[in-house]
C-alpha cells in the first residue's frame, strides 16, 4: 500500500478537483465517493483508487467474515494483497489495477467534502448511462438541491422505477453531496443526462410511457390516474416548478391533493408520493 | 430605524448566539428566521426584532400593494413609521414594540447562518406548543437531519396532519436550518416537544389515535391499514429506525412495500408516503 505524505501529491490534488468541480468530473469521467457504508455499495469494477486515513480501521479485520463477499472486503484485501505480492485473503481479484493509498488524517480531512471524514474515500469511474426498457420513469427538470436529488434516487429505487432522466439544469448527480445522499442508489438506478427537457420527454415517450406533469394548478388528482400503465413523472425545480415548455410537452397534468396554507411540497417529497402511488396501484 | 455599525453590538451578538446554540434558544424562548420569503410567513405577533442589510430593498416599495396585507409589509411599514414618528402607510400596528435595525452587509453576513444572506433576518418568539384534538399525527423519534425535519413539517401541513410530537433526541425545530427548510410550515403545524418517546406515544393515545410504527420488518403493508381512523405514525431515526421501546409501545407495525436492493427510505420520504396515504384514503 502506498503512503501519501504531502497535500501536494498529484492524487490528492486530483481528488480535491473531482470533489469541487463538475467540469473536472465531466472531463475525466471520474468522481469521488466517501464513507465506509457507501464504499460497500460501489460496484467493484468502478473503483479506481481508494484512500484510507491512518486512523481508519473500518470493520476489518474484526468483521471480515461478515463482509467477505462484499466489495469493501474484497477490494481492500485484494488491493493489499496485490501490492504486497501476496494473496492474503485467497480472493481472486479483478481490481488489481485499482490503487490503494494510506494518507495522514489531516490530508484525509483536506480531501474530504464532509466536516468529519469517515477515513475512507474512493475515486470511481462513472457508470455507463442509459435508460432501459421499462414502465416507470422520472424526468427531472432543474432539480437544484443535492439532498433532494439524492432522496429522489433512493425513492426511485425503492419504488422500482426503471430509470431517471435529468436535464442539463439539474445538479450534477456525481457531486459529492448527491453521491452521499443517494446511499448507493446512484449505482443501482439507471439514469441518463440530456441537454434539453424536450429531449428528456421525447426519450421516455420512445419507451411508450405517458408523461405526467406534477403541477399544482392541474384539475385532476394523481389518485384518479391509472398509473399501472407505463408512466413517466415530470418533476420541476424546487422554487419555480416545471417550465412552460415541459408542461406543454406533457401528455397530462395532475396535482397532488393538499391541505393547509401551503403552496408546494418539497420536490423530493412530490416525486416520492407519485412513485409510491404508482407502486401501490401496481401491487 | 436604528443603525448598527459594530459586530460587537449586543443585538448582533444575541442573534449569533440564538443561531448557534440550542440552549440559548431554549433559555430565551427566541429563535432566528432568515430570508424574505420565510419572513412573510412569520405571524406578526411573534416578531421581536428585524434586521435589514444596507443592500436589502426586498420587494418594497415596488410591490407594496401586493403584500399590503402581509406581515412583511405591515411590519416593515409600521415599524418604520413608529420609529419615524409617522404613520406613513396608514396601517395601525400591533408591532410597535418590535424593533427594526439596519446593519451593514458585512455584519449581516456575520449574523447569517447561510452562505449568502438574503439581507433580512428576524428574531422571533417561539409559539406556544401544544397538540390539538385531531385525527392525524406524527410522532418523531430521534430525527437528526435538519432538512428531513423541515421536509416532514411541510409534508405534515400539506397532508393536513393535526400535529407533530418530537422526543428529546430530535434536532431542535428552531435551529436555523430546520426553520428555513420548513418554508413557514413551522409556524402553522402545531407541535409539542416531550422528553421520552413513551410520553409522546401516551400523548397521542390520549387523543384516541392508533399508533402505527413504520417498520421495515413488519408483515403488514401500510396499504392494508384503514387510515381513515384516527392515526399517529411513528417515525424513527435516519440510521437506526425506531427504538425497541417505541416498537413495543406501538399499537401496530406496518411496512412501506419496497422494491430494489435497498434497506431503507429517507426518513422524511417515509413520513411523506404515510401522510399522503392517509390523505388519499380520506379523500
PDB file of N, CA, C and O in Angstrom, chain A residues 48-107:
ATOM      1  N   UNK A  48     -11.423   2.951  -8.826  1.00  0.00           N
ATOM      2  CA  UNK A  48     -10.115   3.181  -9.439  1.00  0.00           C
ATOM      3  C   UNK A  48      -9.025   3.403  -8.389  1.00  0.00           C
ATOM      4  O   UNK A  48      -7.914   2.928  -8.529  1.00  0.00           O
ATOM      5  N   UNK A  49      -9.367   4.164  -7.344  1.00  0.00           N
ATOM      6  CA  UNK A  49      -8.395   4.449  -6.283  1.00  0.00           C
ATOM      7  C   UNK A  49      -9.121   4.458  -4.950  1.00  0.00           C
ATOM      8  O   UNK A  49     -10.268   4.893  -4.874  1.00  0.00           O
ATOM      9  N   UNK A  50      -8.443   3.987  -3.921  1.00  0.00           N
ATOM     10  CA  UNK A  50      -9.004   4.047  -2.574  1.00  0.00           C
ATOM     11  C   UNK A  50      -7.996   4.712  -1.654  1.00  0.00           C
ATOM     12  O   UNK A  50      -6.805   4.387  -1.699  1.00  0.00           O
ATOM     13  N   UNK A  51      -8.476   5.634  -0.841  1.00  0.00           N
ATOM     14  CA  UNK A  51      -7.623   6.326   0.120  1.00  0.00           C
ATOM     15  C   UNK A  51      -8.125   6.003   1.530  1.00  0.00           C
ATOM     16  O   UNK A  51      -9.315   6.164   1.819  1.00  0.00           O
ATOM     17  N   UNK A  52      -7.205   5.544   2.351  1.00  0.00           N
ATOM     18  CA  UNK A  52      -7.558   5.258   3.744  1.00  0.00           C
ATOM     19  C   UNK A  52      -6.765   6.176   4.652  1.00  0.00           C
ATOM     20  O   UNK A  52      -5.548   6.328   4.486  1.00  0.00           O
ATOM     21  N   UNK A  53      -7.441   6.782   5.631  1.00  0.00           N
ATOM     22  CA  UNK A  53      -6.729   7.605   6.612  1.00  0.00           C
ATOM     23  C   UNK A  53      -5.965   6.695   7.562  1.00  0.00           C
ATOM     24  O   UNK A  53      -6.354   5.540   7.784  1.00  0.00           O
ATOM     25  N   UNK A  54      -4.905   7.236   8.148  1.00  0.00           N
ATOM     26  CA  UNK A  54      -4.115   6.438   9.089  1.00  0.00           C
ATOM     27  C   UNK A  54      -4.978   5.868  10.207  1.00  0.00           C
ATOM     28  O   UNK A  54      -4.775   4.738  10.648  1.00  0.00           O
ATOM     29  N   UNK A  55      -5.953   6.667  10.640  1.00  0.00           N
ATOM     30  CA  UNK A  55      -6.769   6.226  11.773  1.00  0.00           C
ATOM     31  C   UNK A  55      -7.879   5.265  11.351  1.00  0.00           C
ATOM     32  O   UNK A  55      -8.614   4.747  12.179  1.00  0.00           O
ATOM     33  N   UNK A  56      -8.007   5.030  10.032  1.00  0.00           N
ATOM     34  CA  UNK A  56      -9.104   4.177   9.576  1.00  0.00           C
ATOM     35  C   UNK A  56      -8.790   2.708   9.796  1.00  0.00           C
ATOM     36  O   UNK A  56      -7.775   2.199   9.352  1.00  0.00           O
ATOM     37  N   UNK A  57      -9.682   2.055  10.479  1.00  0.00           N
ATOM     38  CA  UNK A  57      -9.546   0.602  10.535  1.00  0.00           C
ATOM     39  C   UNK A  57     -10.798  -0.050   9.984  1.00  0.00           C
ATOM     40  O   UNK A  57     -10.790  -1.181   9.567  1.00  0.00           O
ATOM     41  N   UNK A  58     -11.885   0.709   9.985  1.00  0.00           N
ATOM     42  CA  UNK A  58     -13.122   0.199   9.414  1.00  0.00           C
ATOM     43  C   UNK A  58     -13.611  -0.997  10.198  1.00  0.00           C
ATOM     44  O   UNK A  58     -13.372  -1.109  11.398  1.00  0.00           O
ATOM     45  N   UNK A  59     -14.312  -1.860   9.525  1.00  0.00           N
ATOM     46  CA  UNK A  59     -14.820  -3.042  10.210  1.00  0.00           C
ATOM     47  C   UNK A  59     -13.870  -4.210  10.018  1.00  0.00           C
ATOM     48  O   UNK A  59     -14.166  -5.311  10.403  1.00  0.00           O
ATOM     49  N   UNK A  60     -12.762  -3.965   9.391  1.00  0.00           N
ATOM     50  CA  UNK A  60     -11.739  -5.001   9.243  1.00  0.00           C
ATOM     51  C   UNK A  60     -10.713  -4.841  10.355  1.00  0.00           C
ATOM     52  O   UNK A  60     -10.394  -3.733  10.717  1.00  0.00           O
ATOM     53  N   UNK A  61     -10.127  -5.886  10.880  1.00  0.00           N
ATOM     54  CA  UNK A  61     -10.388  -7.264  10.497  1.00  0.00           C
ATOM     55  C   UNK A  61     -11.495  -7.923  11.321  1.00  0.00           C
ATOM     56  O   UNK A  61     -11.894  -9.038  10.999  1.00  0.00           O
ATOM     57  N   UNK A  62     -11.996  -7.253  12.376  1.00  0.00           N
ATOM     58  CA  UNK A  62     -12.919  -7.910  13.302  1.00  0.00           C
ATOM     59  C   UNK A  62     -14.099  -8.548  12.578  1.00  0.00           C
ATOM     60  O   UNK A  62     -14.517  -9.652  12.876  1.00  0.00           O
ATOM     61  N   UNK A  63     -14.664  -7.799  11.621  1.00  0.00           N
ATOM     62  CA  UNK A  63     -15.891  -8.254  10.973  1.00  0.00           C
ATOM     63  C   UNK A  63     -15.646  -8.888   9.623  1.00  0.00           C
ATOM     64  O   UNK A  63     -16.566  -9.036   8.824  1.00  0.00           O
ATOM     65  N   UNK A  64     -14.408  -9.240   9.351  1.00  0.00           N
ATOM     66  CA  UNK A  64     -14.062  -9.639   7.991  1.00  0.00           C
ATOM     67  C   UNK A  64     -14.989 -10.722   7.457  1.00  0.00           C
ATOM     68  O   UNK A  64     -15.421 -10.678   6.317  1.00  0.00           O
ATOM     69  N   UNK A  65     -15.325 -11.675   8.294  1.00  0.00           N
ATOM     70  CA  UNK A  65     -16.201 -12.753   7.849  1.00  0.00           C
ATOM     71  C   UNK A  65     -17.507 -12.231   7.296  1.00  0.00           C
ATOM     72  O   UNK A  65     -17.950 -12.607   6.221  1.00  0.00           O
ATOM     73  N   UNK A  66     -18.062 -11.284   8.029  1.00  0.00           N
ATOM     74  CA  UNK A  66     -19.371 -10.744   7.689  1.00  0.00           C
ATOM     75  C   UNK A  66     -19.393 -10.110   6.303  1.00  0.00           C
ATOM     76  O   UNK A  66     -20.368 -10.173   5.581  1.00  0.00           O
ATOM     77  N   UNK A  67     -18.324  -9.440   5.959  1.00  0.00           N
ATOM     78  CA  UNK A  67     -18.343  -8.684   4.722  1.00  0.00           C
ATOM     79  C   UNK A  67     -17.527  -9.345   3.621  1.00  0.00           C
ATOM     80  O   UNK A  67     -17.192  -8.730   2.621  1.00  0.00           O
ATOM     81  N   UNK A  68     -17.217 -10.598   3.842  1.00  0.00           N
ATOM     82  CA  UNK A  68     -16.289 -11.280   2.951  1.00  0.00           C
ATOM     83  C   UNK A  68     -16.670 -11.138   1.490  1.00  0.00           C
ATOM     84  O   UNK A  68     -15.819 -10.962   0.637  1.00  0.00           O
ATOM     85  N   UNK A  69     -17.954 -11.245   1.241  1.00  0.00           N
ATOM     86  CA  UNK A  69     -18.394 -11.239  -0.146  1.00  0.00           C
ATOM     87  C   UNK A  69     -18.705  -9.832  -0.638  1.00  0.00           C
ATOM     88  O   UNK A  69     -19.163  -9.651  -1.753  1.00  0.00           O
ATOM     89  N   UNK A  70     -18.489  -8.881   0.208  1.00  0.00           N
ATOM     90  CA  UNK A  70     -18.851  -7.531  -0.198  1.00  0.00           C
ATOM     91  C   UNK A  70     -17.651  -6.805  -0.777  1.00  0.00           C
ATOM     92  O   UNK A  70     -16.495  -7.110  -0.487  1.00  0.00           O
ATOM     93  N   UNK A  71     -17.969  -5.825  -1.568  1.00  0.00           N
ATOM     94  CA  UNK A  71     -16.917  -5.095  -2.276  1.00  0.00           C
ATOM     95  C   UNK A  71     -15.846  -4.576  -1.329  1.00  0.00           C
ATOM     96  O   UNK A  71     -14.660  -4.636  -1.618  1.00  0.00           O
ATOM     97  N   UNK A  72     -16.283  -4.075  -0.209  1.00  0.00           N
ATOM     98  CA  UNK A  72     -15.353  -3.500   0.746  1.00  0.00           C
ATOM     99  C   UNK A  72     -14.201  -4.442   1.048  1.00  0.00           C
ATOM    100  O   UNK A  72     -13.038  -4.145   0.793  1.00  0.00           O
ATOM    101  N   UNK A  73     -14.585  -5.577   1.536  1.00  0.00           N
ATOM    102  CA  UNK A  73     -13.605  -6.550   1.955  1.00  0.00           C
ATOM    103  C   UNK A  73     -12.789  -7.053   0.768  1.00  0.00           C
ATOM    104  O   UNK A  73     -11.570  -7.051   0.768  1.00  0.00           O
ATOM    105  N   UNK A  74     -13.514  -7.451  -0.261  1.00  0.00           N
ATOM    106  CA  UNK A  74     -12.878  -7.978  -1.459  1.00  0.00           C
ATOM    107  C   UNK A  74     -11.802  -7.022  -1.946  1.00  0.00           C
ATOM    108  O   UNK A  74     -10.662  -7.397  -2.171  1.00  0.00           O
ATOM    109  N   UNK A  75     -12.229  -5.789  -2.075  1.00  0.00           N
ATOM    110  CA  UNK A  75     -11.307  -4.841  -2.668  1.00  0.00           C
ATOM    111  C   UNK A  75     -10.110  -4.566  -1.775  1.00  0.00           C
ATOM    112  O   UNK A  75      -8.973  -4.609  -2.215  1.00  0.00           O
ATOM    113  N   UNK A  76     -10.382  -4.264  -0.533  1.00  0.00           N
ATOM    114  CA  UNK A  76      -9.288  -3.916   0.373  1.00  0.00           C
ATOM    115  C   UNK A  76      -8.291  -5.065   0.425  1.00  0.00           C
ATOM    116  O   UNK A  76      -7.086  -4.875   0.313  1.00  0.00           O
ATOM    117  N   UNK A  77      -8.818  -6.253   0.601  1.00  0.00           N
ATOM    118  CA  UNK A  77      -7.923  -7.403   0.690  1.00  0.00           C
ATOM    119  C   UNK A  77      -7.154  -7.611  -0.606  1.00  0.00           C
ATOM    120  O   UNK A  77      -5.949  -7.812  -0.615  1.00  0.00           O
ATOM    121  N   UNK A  78      -7.899  -7.540  -1.704  1.00  0.00           N
ATOM    122  CA  UNK A  78      -7.279  -7.825  -2.988  1.00  0.00           C
ATOM    123  C   UNK A  78      -6.203  -6.800  -3.299  1.00  0.00           C
ATOM    124  O   UNK A  78      -5.107  -7.134  -3.752  1.00  0.00           O
ATOM    125  N   UNK A  79      -6.515  -5.549  -3.046  1.00  0.00           N
ATOM    126  CA  UNK A  79      -5.559  -4.496  -3.361  1.00  0.00           C
ATOM    127  C   UNK A  79      -4.334  -4.627  -2.471  1.00  0.00           C
ATOM    128  O   UNK A  79      -3.192  -4.548  -2.934  1.00  0.00           O
ATOM    129  N   UNK A  80      -4.583  -4.845  -1.203  1.00  0.00           N
ATOM    130  CA  UNK A  80      -3.486  -5.046  -0.270  1.00  0.00           C
ATOM    131  C   UNK A  80      -2.603  -6.189  -0.734  1.00  0.00           C
ATOM    132  O   UNK A  80      -1.389  -6.075  -0.805  1.00  0.00           O
ATOM    133  N   UNK A  81      -3.274  -7.268  -1.040  1.00  0.00           N
ATOM    134  CA  UNK A  81      -2.562  -8.480  -1.395  1.00  0.00           C
ATOM    135  C   UNK A  81      -1.737  -8.273  -2.661  1.00  0.00           C
ATOM    136  O   UNK A  81      -0.556  -8.621  -2.716  1.00  0.00           O
ATOM    137  N   UNK A  82      -2.376  -7.640  -3.646  1.00  0.00           N
ATOM    138  CA  UNK A  82      -1.686  -7.429  -4.908  1.00  0.00           C
ATOM    139  C   UNK A  82      -0.423  -6.611  -4.697  1.00  0.00           C
ATOM    140  O   UNK A  82       0.650  -6.941  -5.182  1.00  0.00           O
ATOM    141  N   UNK A  83      -0.595  -5.556  -3.937  1.00  0.00           N
ATOM    142  CA  UNK A  83       0.528  -4.648  -3.784  1.00  0.00           C
ATOM    143  C   UNK A  83       1.587  -5.217  -2.852  1.00  0.00           C
ATOM    144  O   UNK A  83       2.736  -4.812  -2.884  1.00  0.00           O
ATOM    145  N   UNK A  84       1.183  -6.134  -2.018  1.00  0.00           N
ATOM    146  CA  UNK A  84       2.159  -6.763  -1.130  1.00  0.00           C
ATOM    147  C   UNK A  84       2.743  -8.032  -1.760  1.00  0.00           C
ATOM    148  O   UNK A  84       3.569  -8.705  -1.169  1.00  0.00           O
ATOM    149  N   UNK A  85       2.276  -8.345  -2.972  1.00  0.00           N
ATOM    150  CA  UNK A  85       2.788  -9.543  -3.625  1.00  0.00           C
ATOM    151  C   UNK A  85       2.231 -10.815  -3.023  1.00  0.00           C
ATOM    152  O   UNK A  85       2.775 -11.893  -3.175  1.00  0.00           O
ATOM    153  N   UNK A  86       1.122 -10.698  -2.318  1.00  0.00           N
ATOM    154  CA  UNK A  86       0.529 -11.851  -1.647  1.00  0.00           C
ATOM    155  C   UNK A  86      -0.912 -12.001  -2.101  1.00  0.00           C
ATOM    156  O   UNK A  86      -1.469 -11.116  -2.727  1.00  0.00           O
ATOM    157  N   UNK A  87      -1.523 -13.071  -1.718  1.00  0.00           N
ATOM    158  CA  UNK A  87      -2.949 -13.181  -1.883  1.00  0.00           C
ATOM    159  C   UNK A  87      -3.508 -13.601  -0.537  1.00  0.00           C
ATOM    160  O   UNK A  87      -4.027 -14.691  -0.349  1.00  0.00           O
ATOM    161  N   UNK A  88      -3.375 -12.675   0.393  1.00  0.00           N
ATOM    162  CA  UNK A  88      -3.611 -12.965   1.801  1.00  0.00           C
ATOM    163  C   UNK A  88      -5.025 -13.463   2.072  1.00  0.00           C
ATOM    164  O   UNK A  88      -5.254 -14.250   2.973  1.00  0.00           O
ATOM    165  N   UNK A  89      -5.961 -12.981   1.293  1.00  0.00           N
ATOM    166  CA  UNK A  89      -7.353 -13.318   1.574  1.00  0.00           C
ATOM    167  C   UNK A  89      -7.827 -14.494   0.733  1.00  0.00           C
ATOM    168  O   UNK A  89      -8.960 -14.935   0.864  1.00  0.00           O
ATOM    169  N   UNK A  90      -7.016 -14.921  -0.171  1.00  0.00           N
ATOM    170  CA  UNK A  90      -7.415 -16.033  -1.015  1.00  0.00           C
ATOM    171  C   UNK A  90      -8.509 -15.664  -1.995  1.00  0.00           C
ATOM    172  O   UNK A  90      -9.267 -16.510  -2.448  1.00  0.00           O
ATOM    173  N   UNK A  91      -8.602 -14.382  -2.301  1.00  0.00           N
ATOM    174  CA  UNK A  91      -9.656 -13.954  -3.219  1.00  0.00           C
ATOM    175  C   UNK A  91      -9.021 -13.511  -4.523  1.00  0.00           C
ATOM    176  O   UNK A  91      -8.118 -12.682  -4.529  1.00  0.00           O
ATOM    177  N   UNK A  92      -9.510 -14.050  -5.627  1.00  0.00           N
ATOM    178  CA  UNK A  92      -9.011 -13.588  -6.909  1.00  0.00           C
ATOM    179  C   UNK A  92      -9.706 -12.279  -7.241  1.00  0.00           C
ATOM    180  O   UNK A  92     -10.903 -12.131  -7.072  1.00  0.00           O
ATOM    181  N   UNK A  93      -8.925 -11.360  -7.700  1.00  0.00           N
ATOM    182  CA  UNK A  93      -9.468 -10.017  -7.844  1.00  0.00           C
ATOM    183  C   UNK A  93      -9.408  -9.534  -9.277  1.00  0.00           C
ATOM    184  O   UNK A  93      -8.430  -9.757  -9.978  1.00  0.00           O
ATOM    185  N   UNK A  94     -10.493  -8.823  -9.657  1.00  0.00           N
ATOM    186  CA  UNK A  94     -10.483  -8.136 -10.938  1.00  0.00           C
ATOM    187  C   UNK A  94      -9.867  -6.741 -10.779  1.00  0.00           C
ATOM    188  O   UNK A  94      -9.769  -5.989 -11.718  1.00  0.00           O
ATOM    189  N   UNK A  95      -9.531  -6.396  -9.546  1.00  0.00           N
ATOM    190  CA  UNK A  95      -9.255  -4.996  -9.236  1.00  0.00           C
ATOM    191  C   UNK A  95      -7.787  -4.723  -9.041  1.00  0.00           C
ATOM    192  O   UNK A  95      -7.404  -3.778  -8.391  1.00  0.00           O
ATOM    193  N   UNK A  96      -6.964  -5.579  -9.586  1.00  0.00           N
ATOM    194  CA  UNK A  96      -5.536  -5.419  -9.328  1.00  0.00           C
ATOM    195  C   UNK A  96      -5.044  -4.069  -9.822  1.00  0.00           C
ATOM    196  O   UNK A  96      -4.053  -3.555  -9.340  1.00  0.00           O
ATOM    197  N   UNK A  97      -5.784  -3.488 -10.769  1.00  0.00           N
ATOM    198  CA  UNK A  97      -5.337  -2.204 -11.289  1.00  0.00           C
ATOM    199  C   UNK A  97      -5.786  -1.015 -10.436  1.00  0.00           C
ATOM    200  O   UNK A  97      -5.334   0.095 -10.636  1.00  0.00           O
ATOM    201  N   UNK A  98      -6.709  -1.254  -9.542  1.00  0.00           N
ATOM    202  CA  UNK A  98      -7.090  -0.178  -8.634  1.00  0.00           C
ATOM    203  C   UNK A  98      -5.956   0.038  -7.643  1.00  0.00           C
ATOM    204  O   UNK A  98      -5.247  -0.898  -7.281  1.00  0.00           O
ATOM    205  N   UNK A  99      -5.793   1.273  -7.221  1.00  0.00           N
ATOM    206  CA  UNK A  99      -4.668   1.572  -6.340  1.00  0.00           C
ATOM    207  C   UNK A  99      -5.162   1.923  -4.945  1.00  0.00           C
ATOM    208  O   UNK A  99      -6.189   2.572  -4.787  1.00  0.00           O
ATOM    209  N   UNK A 100      -4.391   1.516  -3.970  1.00  0.00           N
ATOM    210  CA  UNK A 100      -4.754   1.753  -2.575  1.00  0.00           C
ATOM    211  C   UNK A 100      -3.696   2.631  -1.929  1.00  0.00           C
ATOM    212  O   UNK A 100      -2.508   2.363  -2.055  1.00  0.00           O
ATOM    213  N   UNK A 101      -4.145   3.683  -1.239  1.00  0.00           N
ATOM    214  CA  UNK A 101      -3.211   4.614  -0.605  1.00  0.00           C
ATOM    215  C   UNK A 101      -3.554   4.813   0.867  1.00  0.00           C
ATOM    216  O   UNK A 101      -4.731   4.856   1.229  1.00  0.00           O
ATOM    217  N   UNK A 102      -2.530   4.970   1.670  1.00  0.00           N
ATOM    218  CA  UNK A 102      -2.722   5.468   3.028  1.00  0.00           C
ATOM    219  C   UNK A 102      -2.354   6.948   3.049  1.00  0.00           C
ATOM    220  O   UNK A 102      -1.376   7.346   2.415  1.00  0.00           O
ATOM    221  N   UNK A 103      -3.177   7.722   3.772  1.00  0.00           N
ATOM    222  CA  UNK A 103      -2.866   9.147   3.910  1.00  0.00           C
ATOM    223  C   UNK A 103      -2.998   9.517   5.381  1.00  0.00           C
ATOM    224  O   UNK A 103      -3.688   8.836   6.142  1.00  0.00           O
ATOM    225  N   UNK A 104      -2.332  10.596   5.768  1.00  0.00           N
ATOM    226  CA  UNK A 104      -2.474  11.053   7.154  1.00  0.00           C
ATOM    227  C   UNK A 104      -3.899  11.551   7.362  1.00  0.00           C
ATOM    228  O   UNK A 104      -4.601  11.900   6.409  1.00  0.00           O
ATOM    229  N   UNK A 105      -4.332  11.597   8.622  1.00  0.00           N
ATOM    230  CA  UNK A 105      -5.687  12.068   8.904  1.00  0.00           C
ATOM    231  C   UNK A 105      -5.897  13.504   8.424  1.00  0.00           C
ATOM    232  O   UNK A 105      -6.972  13.854   7.943  1.00  0.00           O
ATOM    233  N   UNK A 106      -4.854  14.325   8.526  1.00  0.00           N
ATOM    234  CA  UNK A 106      -5.040  15.719   8.113  1.00  0.00           C
ATOM    235  C   UNK A 106      -5.172  15.829   6.592  1.00  0.00           C
ATOM    236  O   UNK A 106      -5.942  16.648   6.090  1.00  0.00           O
ATOM    237  N   UNK A 107      -4.461  14.992   5.866  1.00  0.00           N
ATOM    238  CA  UNK A 107      -4.643  15.003   4.407  1.00  0.00           C
ATOM    239  C   UNK A 107      -6.046  14.497   4.053  1.00  0.00           C
ATOM    240  O   UNK A 107      -6.718  15.053   3.187  1.00  0.00           O
TER     241      UNK A 107
END
